[in-house]
Amino acid sequence: MAKENKISMEHGAGGQQMQSLIGEIILKNFTNTSAGSVGLDALDDGATIELDRDFLNNNKKAELVMTTDSHVVKPIFFPGGDIGKVAVCGAINDLAVMGARPLAVSSGMIIPEGFSITDLEKVVHSMNDALVEIGVPLITGDTKTVEGTALDSIIINIAAIGICDAPVRDCGLQIGDKMIVSGYIADHGMALLTKREGFEFNSDLESDTAPLWKMIEPLLAVQTQAGERAVTAMKDPTRGGVADSLNEMAQKSNVGIRIYEEKLPIREAVFTSCEMLGLDPLEIANEGKAVIGVRPECAKAVLKLLKSHPYGKDAAIIGEVTEEKPGKVILISELGSTRYVDVPTGDPIPRVC
């Protein structure tokens, strides 16, 4: 194995080479591989998850939340991350915005013949770093190889499972809620685009890819005076960006959303790049942000908690939920004019996740 630099078809054929790939490149690079009595190290047909008895005993209701996501990022390495980091963070963040504490993840990799084993090891390291940061184990997985002509790069699927007492839905917005975004938007998509296309302007752009559970967890404990959870709805604005997330939340909740251009957190470098390329920052993908609906009397408390975490330090209240125009999102410009923020009709930057 040590003498080889590229993936071959034999690495997915189930024999000695596959065992070496799994043992020497994948298994050895993951720190936490068990959530129960059977973990990844066992290389069994599956894995077990031991449920938290204290959590079950202390809550009237407990639900498991499961998500899965496949990743085809191009290029696989980009400023601020790589496909491995995006894969893990994407699945973890799907759980987080539903209010679910991550318990474990699985990984499925499809690797083309000729893929660099050195690059594979870098990707695996990034996956592990993200999992270690939030204390979540990778407990099972699968690896397949295909002919080099079948794929242009690696594909990674992550399935993640979490637990919550009551899920946060994206359809729970209420009239009067404040809308919060947890930081600068469009960083990921623009960092990826400038790297992919070789643009020389704003080369300091970096992806915002990050696992958000530890930022989101404290928000779930904030309650209104009536004892209700202050957070009414959440979504992670990946493909389609903030525009897509806001529209989906408005439509599912049957409410209107009003946002203010001057309150949108957009880096100058991102704004300039979008202006030059004719792109709307609201439609560009993020991989480390959350869009959050909060009861108005609790908005400042939630914002303060967000700003106390490194991933939320640039969080901002960007608007509110209204009775007007149910299912629609209205943007108020800095000059006072209004326009609809429509659902993106296409993908301005493909293969961002």
Coordinates of C-alpha atoms in Angstrom, one line a residue:
M1 CA 0.0 0.0 0.0
A2 CA 2.8 2.4 0.9
K3 CA 4.3 2.1 -2.6
E4 CA 1.1 3.0 -4.4
N5 CA 0.1 6.6 -5.1
K6 CA -3.2 6.1 -7.0
I7 CA -6.5 4.3 -6.4
S8 CA -6.9 1.2 -8.5
M9 CA -10.0 -0.9 -9.2
E10 CA -8.6 -3.5 -6.8
H11 CA -9.0 -1.1 -4.0
G12 CA -12.7 -1.6 -4.2
A13 CA -12.7 -5.3 -5.1
G14 CA -13.1 -6.6 -1.5
G15 CA -9.7 -8.3 -1.3
Q16 CA -6.3 -7.5 0.4
Q17 CA -5.9 -4.1 -1.4
M18 CA -9.3 -2.9 -0.2
Q19 CA -8.5 -4.1 3.4
S20 CA -5.2 -2.1 3.2
L21 CA -7.0 1.0 1.9
I22 CA -9.6 0.8 4.7
G23 CA -7.1 0.0 7.4
E24 CA -4.1 2.2 6.5
I25 CA -5.8 5.2 5.0
I26 CA -9.4 5.4 6.4
L27 CA -9.6 3.6 9.7
K28 CA -6.3 4.9 11.2
N29 CA -7.2 8.5 10.5
F30 CA -10.5 8.6 12.4
T31 CA -10.2 9.3 16.1
N32 CA -13.7 8.3 17.3
T33 CA -15.3 5.3 15.7
S34 CA -17.8 4.0 18.2
A35 CA -21.2 5.1 19.5
G36 CA -22.2 1.7 21.0
S37 CA -21.0 -1.9 21.4
V38 CA -20.2 -2.3 17.6
G39 CA -18.3 0.4 15.9
L40 CA -16.2 1.1 12.7
D41 CA -13.2 -0.8 14.0
A42 CA -15.2 -4.0 14.1
L43 CA -15.8 -3.8 10.3
D44 CA -19.1 -5.6 10.8
D45 CA -22.1 -5.3 8.5
G46 CA -23.4 -2.4 10.6
A47 CA -22.9 -0.5 13.8
T48 CA -24.8 0.2 17.0
I49 CA -25.7 3.4 18.8
E50 CA -26.3 3.4 22.5
L51 CA -29.1 5.9 23.4
D52 CA -28.6 8.3 26.2
R53 CA -30.7 7.0 29.1
D54 CA -30.5 10.3 31.0
F55 CA -31.9 12.2 27.9
L56 CA -34.7 9.6 27.5
N57 CA -35.6 9.8 31.2
N58 CA -35.6 13.6 31.4
N59 CA -37.8 14.2 28.4
K60 CA -41.4 13.3 27.9
K61 CA -40.7 12.7 24.2
A62 CA -37.6 11.8 22.3
E63 CA -37.2 11.6 18.5
L64 CA -34.4 10.3 16.4
V65 CA -33.6 12.6 13.4
M66 CA -31.8 11.2 10.4
T67 CA -30.3 13.0 7.4
T68 CA -28.2 12.0 4.4
D69 CA -26.3 14.1 1.9
S70 CA -24.1 13.3 -1.1
H71 CA -21.2 15.7 -2.1
V72 CA -19.7 16.3 -5.5
V73 CA -17.7 19.5 -4.8
K74 CA -15.4 20.8 -7.6
P75 CA -12.6 21.5 -6.9
I76 CA -12.3 19.1 -4.0
F77 CA -9.8 21.4 -2.3
F78 CA -10.6 25.1 -1.9
P79 CA -9.8 28.0 0.4
G80 CA -11.2 27.2 3.8
G81 CA -12.0 23.6 3.3
D82 CA -12.3 20.5 1.1
I83 CA -14.9 17.9 0.1
G84 CA -14.4 16.0 3.4
K85 CA -15.0 18.9 5.6
V86 CA -18.1 20.0 3.6
A87 CA -19.5 16.5 3.7
V88 CA -19.3 16.1 7.4
C89 CA -20.5 19.7 8.2
G90 CA -23.3 19.5 5.7
A91 CA -24.9 16.5 7.4
I92 CA -24.2 17.8 11.0
N93 CA -25.7 21.1 10.2
D94 CA -28.9 19.5 8.7
L95 CA -29.3 17.9 12.1
A96 CA -28.4 21.0 14.1
V97 CA -31.0 23.3 12.4
M98 CA -33.6 20.7 13.3
G99 CA -32.5 21.0 17.0
A100 CA -31.0 17.5 17.0
R101 CA -27.9 16.6 18.9
P102 CA -25.7 14.6 16.6
L103 CA -25.1 11.0 17.7
A104 CA -23.1 9.4 14.9
V105 CA -22.4 9.5 11.2
S106 CA -21.7 7.0 8.4
S107 CA -19.7 7.6 5.3
G108 CA -19.9 6.2 1.8
M109 CA -17.2 7.0 -0.7
I110 CA -17.1 6.4 -4.5
I111 CA -13.6 6.9 -5.7
P112 CA -12.5 6.9 -9.4
E113 CA -9.5 4.8 -10.5
G114 CA -6.4 7.0 -10.6
F115 CA -7.5 9.2 -7.7
S116 CA -4.5 10.3 -5.5
I117 CA -4.2 8.3 -2.3
T118 CA -2.4 11.3 -0.8
D119 CA -5.4 13.5 -1.6
L120 CA -7.7 10.8 -0.1
E121 CA -5.8 10.9 3.1
K122 CA -6.1 14.7 3.3
V123 CA -9.9 14.4 2.8
V124 CA -10.2 11.8 5.5
H125 CA -8.1 14.0 7.9
S126 CA -10.5 16.9 7.3
M127 CA -13.5 14.7 7.9
N128 CA -12.0 13.6 11.2
D129 CA -11.1 17.1 12.3
A130 CA -14.7 18.2 11.8
L131 CA -16.1 15.2 13.7
V132 CA -13.6 15.6 16.6
E133 CA -14.6 19.3 16.9
I134 CA -18.1 18.3 17.8
G135 CA -17.4 15.0 19.4
V136 CA -19.3 12.8 17.0
P137 CA -18.1 9.3 15.9
L138 CA -18.0 7.8 12.4
I139 CA -19.3 4.4 13.1
T140 CA -19.8 2.7 9.8
G141 CA -19.0 3.2 6.1
D142 CA -18.6 1.9 2.6
T143 CA -16.0 2.4 -0.1
K144 CA -16.4 1.7 -3.8
T145 CA -14.1 2.3 -6.8
V146 CA -15.1 2.9 -10.4
E147 CA -13.3 3.3 -13.7
G148 CA -11.6 6.6 -14.1
T149 CA -13.8 7.5 -17.0
A150 CA -16.9 7.1 -14.9
L151 CA -16.2 10.0 -12.5
D152 CA -14.0 13.0 -12.6
S153 CA -13.4 13.0 -8.8
I154 CA -14.4 11.5 -5.5
I155 CA -18.1 11.5 -4.3
I156 CA -18.8 11.3 -0.6
N157 CA -22.1 10.5 1.1
I158 CA -22.7 11.2 4.8
A159 CA -25.6 9.9 6.7
A160 CA -26.1 11.3 10.2
I161 CA -28.4 10.5 13.1
G162 CA -29.3 12.7 16.0
I163 CA -31.8 13.0 18.9
C164 CA -34.1 15.8 20.1
D165 CA -37.0 16.3 22.4
A166 CA -39.0 18.2 19.7
P167 CA -37.6 19.0 16.3
V168 CA -37.3 22.6 15.1
R169 CA -39.1 22.8 11.7
D170 CA -38.6 25.1 8.8
C171 CA -42.4 25.7 8.8
G172 CA -42.8 27.2 12.3
L173 CA -42.4 31.0 11.7
Q174 CA -45.0 33.2 13.5
I175 CA -46.1 36.7 12.8
G176 CA -43.7 39.2 14.4
D177 CA -40.7 36.8 14.6
K178 CA -37.3 38.3 13.9
M179 CA -35.2 36.8 11.2
I180 CA -31.5 36.2 12.1
V181 CA -28.6 35.0 9.9
S182 CA -25.6 33.7 11.9
G183 CA -22.9 35.6 9.9
Y184 CA -21.5 36.7 6.6
I185 CA -23.3 35.2 3.7
A186 CA -22.1 33.8 0.3
D187 CA -18.5 33.2 1.4
H188 CA -18.5 29.5 0.5
G189 CA -19.9 29.8 -3.0
M190 CA -17.7 32.7 -4.0
A191 CA -14.6 31.2 -2.5
L192 CA -15.2 28.0 -4.5
L193 CA -16.0 29.9 -7.7
T194 CA -12.9 32.1 -7.6
K195 CA -10.7 29.0 -7.0
R196 CA -12.4 26.9 -9.7
E197 CA -12.3 29.6 -12.4
G198 CA -8.9 30.9 -11.4
F199 CA -10.1 34.5 -10.9
E200 CA -7.3 36.6 -9.5
F201 CA -9.5 39.2 -7.9
N202 CA -10.4 38.8 -4.2
S203 CA -8.1 35.7 -3.8
D204 CA -8.4 36.0 0.0
L205 CA -12.0 34.7 0.0
E206 CA -12.5 31.6 2.1
S207 CA -15.3 29.2 2.6
D208 CA -17.3 29.4 5.8
T209 CA -17.6 25.6 6.1
A210 CA -18.1 24.7 9.8
P211 CA -20.0 22.3 12.0
L212 CA -22.7 24.4 13.8
W213 CA -24.1 22.2 16.5
K214 CA -22.2 23.8 19.4
M215 CA -23.2 27.3 18.2
I216 CA -26.9 26.3 17.9
E217 CA -27.3 24.1 21.0
P218 CA -27.5 27.0 23.5
L219 CA -30.2 28.7 21.4
L220 CA -32.6 25.9 22.0
A221 CA -32.7 26.6 25.7
V222 CA -33.9 30.2 25.3
Q223 CA -37.6 30.5 26.2
T224 CA -40.3 33.1 26.1
Q225 CA -42.1 34.3 29.2
A226 CA -44.8 31.7 28.4
G227 CA -42.2 29.0 28.6
E228 CA -42.1 28.3 24.9
R229 CA -39.0 27.8 22.9
A230 CA -37.8 31.1 21.4
V231 CA -36.5 29.6 18.2
T232 CA -39.5 29.0 15.9
A233 CA -37.8 27.8 12.7
M234 CA -34.3 27.2 11.3
K235 CA -32.7 26.3 8.0
D236 CA -29.1 26.0 6.7
P237 CA -28.8 28.1 3.5
T238 CA -26.7 25.9 1.3
R239 CA -27.7 25.5 -2.3
G240 CA -29.8 28.5 -3.3
G241 CA -28.4 30.5 -0.5
V242 CA -30.4 32.7 1.9
A243 CA -32.9 33.5 -0.8
D244 CA -34.0 29.9 -1.2
S245 CA -34.1 29.3 2.6
L246 CA -36.2 32.4 3.3
N247 CA -38.7 31.6 0.5
E248 CA -39.1 28.0 1.7
M249 CA -39.6 29.1 5.3
A250 CA -42.2 31.7 4.2
Q251 CA -44.1 29.3 2.0
K252 CA -44.2 26.5 4.5
S253 CA -45.2 28.8 7.3
N254 CA -47.7 30.7 5.2
V255 CA -46.2 34.1 6.2
G256 CA -44.4 37.0 4.6
I257 CA -40.8 37.9 5.4
R258 CA -39.4 41.4 5.1
I259 CA -35.6 41.8 5.1
Y260 CA -33.4 44.9 4.9
E261 CA -30.5 45.3 2.5
E262 CA -28.5 47.4 4.9
K263 CA -28.7 44.7 7.6
L264 CA -27.4 41.9 5.4
P265 CA -23.9 40.8 6.5
I266 CA -21.9 40.6 3.3
R267 CA -18.2 41.0 3.1
E268 CA -16.9 43.7 0.8
A269 CA -14.9 41.2 -1.2
V270 CA -18.0 39.0 -1.7
F271 CA -20.1 42.0 -2.6
T272 CA -17.5 43.3 -5.1
S273 CA -17.1 39.8 -6.7
C274 CA -20.8 39.4 -7.1
E275 CA -21.2 42.8 -8.7
M276 CA -18.5 42.0 -11.2
L277 CA -20.0 38.6 -12.1
G278 CA -23.6 39.7 -12.0
L279 CA -24.5 37.4 -9.1
D280 CA -26.8 38.0 -6.2
P281 CA -25.2 37.2 -2.8
L282 CA -28.6 36.1 -1.5
E283 CA -28.6 33.2 -4.0
I284 CA -25.0 32.0 -3.2
A285 CA -24.4 28.9 -1.2
N286 CA -23.2 28.9 2.4
E287 CA -21.8 25.9 4.4
G288 CA -21.5 27.4 7.9
K289 CA -24.5 29.6 8.4
A290 CA -28.0 29.3 9.8
V291 CA -31.2 31.3 9.1
I292 CA -33.2 31.5 12.3
G293 CA -36.7 32.7 13.2
V294 CA -37.0 33.9 16.8
R295 CA -39.8 35.3 18.9
P296 CA -39.3 39.1 18.9
E297 CA -38.9 39.4 22.7
C298 CA -36.1 36.9 22.7
A299 CA -34.2 38.1 19.6
K300 CA -31.6 40.1 21.5
A301 CA -30.9 37.2 23.8
V302 CA -30.5 34.7 20.9
L303 CA -28.3 37.2 19.0
K304 CA -26.1 37.6 22.1
L305 CA -25.6 33.9 22.4
L306 CA -24.8 33.6 18.7
K307 CA -22.2 36.4 18.9
S308 CA -20.5 34.7 21.9
H309 CA -19.6 31.8 19.6
P310 CA -16.8 32.1 17.0
Y311 CA -19.1 30.9 14.2
G312 CA -21.8 33.4 15.1
K313 CA -19.7 36.5 16.0
D314 CA -21.0 38.3 12.9
A315 CA -24.7 37.3 13.3
A316 CA -27.3 39.9 12.5
I317 CA -31.1 40.5 12.7
I318 CA -32.0 41.0 9.0
G319 CA -35.7 41.4 9.1
E320 CA -39.0 40.2 10.5
V321 CA -42.0 38.0 9.7
T322 CA -45.2 39.8 8.5
E323 CA -48.8 39.1 7.6
E324 CA -48.3 40.7 4.2
K325 CA -47.7 38.7 1.1
P326 CA -47.8 35.2 2.6
G327 CA -45.2 32.9 1.0
K328 CA -43.2 35.9 -0.3
V329 CA -39.9 37.5 0.7
I330 CA -39.6 41.3 0.3
L331 CA -36.3 43.2 0.4
I332 CA -36.2 46.9 1.4
S333 CA -33.2 48.5 -0.3
E334 CA -30.9 51.1 1.3
L335 CA -32.8 53.7 -0.7
G336 CA -36.2 52.5 0.5
S337 CA -37.4 50.8 -2.7
T338 CA -38.7 47.3 -2.5
R339 CA -38.4 44.1 -4.5
Y340 CA -39.3 40.5 -4.3
V341 CA -36.5 38.1 -3.3
D342 CA -37.5 35.2 -5.6
V343 CA -36.7 31.5 -5.4
P344 CA -33.5 31.0 -7.5
T345 CA -34.5 29.5 -10.9
G346 CA -31.2 27.8 -11.5
D347 CA -27.8 27.1 -9.8
P348 CA -25.5 30.2 -10.3
I349 CA -22.5 28.1 -9.0
P350 CA -22.9 24.4 -9.6
R351 CA -21.1 21.7 -7.6
V352 CA -20.7 23.7 -4.4
C353 CA -21.5 20.9 -2.1

